[in-house]
PDB file of C-alpha atoms in Angstrom:
ATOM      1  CA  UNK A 563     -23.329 -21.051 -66.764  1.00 87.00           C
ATOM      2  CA  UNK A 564     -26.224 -23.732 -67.981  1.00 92.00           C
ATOM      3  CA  UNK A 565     -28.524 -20.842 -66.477  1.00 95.00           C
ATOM      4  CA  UNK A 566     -27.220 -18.037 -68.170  1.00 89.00           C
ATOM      5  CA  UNK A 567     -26.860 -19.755 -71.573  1.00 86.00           C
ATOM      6  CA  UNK A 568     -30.397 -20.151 -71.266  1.00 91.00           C
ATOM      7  CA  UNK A 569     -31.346 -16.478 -70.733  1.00 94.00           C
ATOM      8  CA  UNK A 570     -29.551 -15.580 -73.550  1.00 87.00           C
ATOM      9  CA  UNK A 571     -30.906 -17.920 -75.855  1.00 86.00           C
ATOM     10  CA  UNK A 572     -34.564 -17.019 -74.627  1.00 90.00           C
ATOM     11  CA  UNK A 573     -33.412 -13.278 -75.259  1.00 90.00           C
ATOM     12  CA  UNK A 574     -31.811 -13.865 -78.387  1.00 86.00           C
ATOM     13  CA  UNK A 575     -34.992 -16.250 -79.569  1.00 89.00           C
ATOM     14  CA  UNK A 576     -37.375 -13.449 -78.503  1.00 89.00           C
ATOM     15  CA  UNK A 577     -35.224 -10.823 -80.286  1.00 84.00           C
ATOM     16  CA  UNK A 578     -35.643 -12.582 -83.597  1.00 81.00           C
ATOM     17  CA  UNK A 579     -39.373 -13.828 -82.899  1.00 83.00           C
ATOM     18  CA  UNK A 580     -37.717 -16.907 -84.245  1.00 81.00           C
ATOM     19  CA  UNK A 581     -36.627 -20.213 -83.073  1.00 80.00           C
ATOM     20  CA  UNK A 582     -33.952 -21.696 -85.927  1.00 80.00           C
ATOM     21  CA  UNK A 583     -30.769 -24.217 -85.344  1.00 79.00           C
ATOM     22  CA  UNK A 584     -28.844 -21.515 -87.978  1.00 81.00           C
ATOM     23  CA  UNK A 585     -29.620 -18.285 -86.032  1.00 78.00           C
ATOM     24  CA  UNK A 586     -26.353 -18.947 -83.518  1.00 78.00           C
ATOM     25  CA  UNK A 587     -23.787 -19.470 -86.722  1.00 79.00           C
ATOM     26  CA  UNK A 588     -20.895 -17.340 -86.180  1.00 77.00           C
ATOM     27  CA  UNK A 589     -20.882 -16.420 -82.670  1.00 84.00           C
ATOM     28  CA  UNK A 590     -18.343 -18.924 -81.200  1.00 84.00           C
ATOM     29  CA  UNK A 591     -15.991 -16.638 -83.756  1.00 86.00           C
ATOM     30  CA  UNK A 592     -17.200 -13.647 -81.138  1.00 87.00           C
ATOM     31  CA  UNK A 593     -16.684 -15.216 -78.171  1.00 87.00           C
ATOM     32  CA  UNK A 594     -12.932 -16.795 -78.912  1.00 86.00           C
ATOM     33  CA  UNK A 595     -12.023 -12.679 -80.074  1.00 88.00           C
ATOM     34  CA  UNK A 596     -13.760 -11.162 -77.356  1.00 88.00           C
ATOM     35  CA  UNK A 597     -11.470 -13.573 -74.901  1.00 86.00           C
ATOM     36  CA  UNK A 598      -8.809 -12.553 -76.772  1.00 85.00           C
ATOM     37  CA  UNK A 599      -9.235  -9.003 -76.848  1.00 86.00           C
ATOM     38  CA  UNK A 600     -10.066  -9.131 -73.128  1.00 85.00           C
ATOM     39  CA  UNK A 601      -6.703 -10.193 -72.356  1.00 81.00           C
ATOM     40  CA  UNK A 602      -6.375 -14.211 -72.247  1.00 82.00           C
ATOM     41  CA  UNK A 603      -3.439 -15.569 -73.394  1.00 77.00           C
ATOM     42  CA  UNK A 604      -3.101 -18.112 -76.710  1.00 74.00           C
ATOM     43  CA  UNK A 605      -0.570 -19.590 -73.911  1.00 75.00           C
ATOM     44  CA  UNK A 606      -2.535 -20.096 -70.671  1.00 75.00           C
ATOM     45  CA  UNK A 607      -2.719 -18.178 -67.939  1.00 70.00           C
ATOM     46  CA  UNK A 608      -5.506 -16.179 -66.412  1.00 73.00           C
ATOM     47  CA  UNK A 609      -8.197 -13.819 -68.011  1.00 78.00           C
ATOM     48  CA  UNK A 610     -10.449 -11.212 -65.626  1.00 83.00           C
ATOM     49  CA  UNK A 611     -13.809 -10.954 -66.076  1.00 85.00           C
ATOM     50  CA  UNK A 612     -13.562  -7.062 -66.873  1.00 90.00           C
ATOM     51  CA  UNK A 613     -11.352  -8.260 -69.304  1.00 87.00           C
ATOM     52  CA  UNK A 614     -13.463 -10.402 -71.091  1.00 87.00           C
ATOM     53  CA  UNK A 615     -16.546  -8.057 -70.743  1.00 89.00           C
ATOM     54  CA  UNK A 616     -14.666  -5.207 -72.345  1.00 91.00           C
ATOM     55  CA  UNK A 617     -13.307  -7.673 -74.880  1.00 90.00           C
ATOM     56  CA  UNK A 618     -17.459  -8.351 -75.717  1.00 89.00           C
ATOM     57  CA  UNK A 619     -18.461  -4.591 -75.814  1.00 93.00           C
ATOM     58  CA  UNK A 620     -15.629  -4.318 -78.385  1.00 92.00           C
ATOM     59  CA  UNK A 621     -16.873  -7.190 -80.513  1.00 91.00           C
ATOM     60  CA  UNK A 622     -20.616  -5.790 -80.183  1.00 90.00           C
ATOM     61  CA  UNK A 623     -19.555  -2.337 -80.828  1.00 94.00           C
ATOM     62  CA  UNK A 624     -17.963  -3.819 -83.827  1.00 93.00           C
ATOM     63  CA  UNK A 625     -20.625  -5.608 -84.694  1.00 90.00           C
ATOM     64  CA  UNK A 626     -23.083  -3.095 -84.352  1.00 93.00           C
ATOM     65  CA  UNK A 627     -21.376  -0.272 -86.423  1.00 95.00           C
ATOM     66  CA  UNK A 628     -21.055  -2.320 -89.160  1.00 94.00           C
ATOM     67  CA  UNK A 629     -24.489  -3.209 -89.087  1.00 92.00           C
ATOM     68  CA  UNK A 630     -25.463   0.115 -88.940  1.00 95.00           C
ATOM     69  CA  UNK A 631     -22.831   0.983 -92.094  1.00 95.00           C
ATOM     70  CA  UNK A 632     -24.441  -1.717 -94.114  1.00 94.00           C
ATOM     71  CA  UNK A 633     -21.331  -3.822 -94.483  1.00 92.00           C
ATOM     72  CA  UNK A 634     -22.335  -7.446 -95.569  1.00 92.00           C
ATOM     73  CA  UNK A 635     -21.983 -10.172 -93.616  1.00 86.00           C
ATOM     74  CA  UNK A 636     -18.933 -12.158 -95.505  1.00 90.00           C
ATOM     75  CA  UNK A 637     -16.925  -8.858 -94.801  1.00 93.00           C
ATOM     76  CA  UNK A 638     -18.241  -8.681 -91.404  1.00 91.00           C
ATOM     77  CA  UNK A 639     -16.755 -12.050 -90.916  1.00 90.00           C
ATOM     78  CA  UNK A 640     -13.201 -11.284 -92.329  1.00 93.00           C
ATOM     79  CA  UNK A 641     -13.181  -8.036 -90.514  1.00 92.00           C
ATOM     80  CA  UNK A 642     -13.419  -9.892 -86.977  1.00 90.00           C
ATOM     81  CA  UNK A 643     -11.537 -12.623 -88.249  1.00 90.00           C
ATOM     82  CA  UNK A 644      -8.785  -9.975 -88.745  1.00 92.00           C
ATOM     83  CA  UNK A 645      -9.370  -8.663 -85.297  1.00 90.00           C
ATOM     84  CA  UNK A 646      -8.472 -11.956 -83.691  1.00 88.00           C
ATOM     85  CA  UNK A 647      -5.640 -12.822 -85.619  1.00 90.00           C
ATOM     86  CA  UNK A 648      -4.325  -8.691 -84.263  1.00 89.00           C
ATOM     87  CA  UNK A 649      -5.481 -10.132 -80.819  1.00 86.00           C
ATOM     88  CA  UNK A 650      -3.748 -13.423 -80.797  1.00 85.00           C
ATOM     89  CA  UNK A 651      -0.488 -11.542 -82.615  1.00 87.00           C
ATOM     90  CA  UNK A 652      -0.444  -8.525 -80.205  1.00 85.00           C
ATOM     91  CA  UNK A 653      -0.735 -11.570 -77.425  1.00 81.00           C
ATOM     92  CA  UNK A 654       2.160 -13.700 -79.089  1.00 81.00           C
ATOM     93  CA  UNK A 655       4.391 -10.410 -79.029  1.00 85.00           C
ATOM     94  CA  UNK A 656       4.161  -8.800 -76.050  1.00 80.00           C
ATOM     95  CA  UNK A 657       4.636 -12.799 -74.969  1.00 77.00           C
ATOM     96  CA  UNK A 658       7.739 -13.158 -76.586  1.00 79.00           C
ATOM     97  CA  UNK A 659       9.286  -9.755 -75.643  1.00 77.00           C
ATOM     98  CA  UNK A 660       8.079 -10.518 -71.490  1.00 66.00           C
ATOM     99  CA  UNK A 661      10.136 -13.660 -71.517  1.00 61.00           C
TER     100      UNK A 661
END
């Protein structure tokens, strides 16, 4: 994992032709929804790793097209804060109805 973290922050750093302690801000929001919408529960239990890398296309996809639609950033930022709170509800109900 230590080795992979570092690829991606060389990749990101080299995509921004920047090194800066602010340029990460925001992404552990990503990560938490793309688990979420990969399938991990808010109770335990066990998440795939198809799962979680469909869950991180959906969160770049999302990120991307509103990007590209010129959507600011605070919106950007409720928007995916909205998708997780779907996530964790859809998780909670289909929870409650299994059991």
């Amino acid at each position: 994992m230590g080795v992979l973290s570092a690829v991606a922050g060389i990749a990101f750093t080299s995509r921004l032709n920047a090194a800066s302690p602010q340029a990460g801000l925001g992404f552990e929001l990503d990560a938490i929804a793309a688990c979420f919408i990969g399938g991990a529960s808010a109770y335990g239990g066990v998440g795939t790793v198809i799962g979680a890398i469909v869950g991180g296309l959906v969160m770049g996809v999302l990120n991307n097209g509103m990007s590209i639609l010129g959507v600011g950033s605070d919106i950007q930022q409720v928007v995916k804060g909205l998708v997780l709170l779907l996530a964790v509800a859809f998780d909670v109900v289909s929870k409650k109805k299994g059991s």
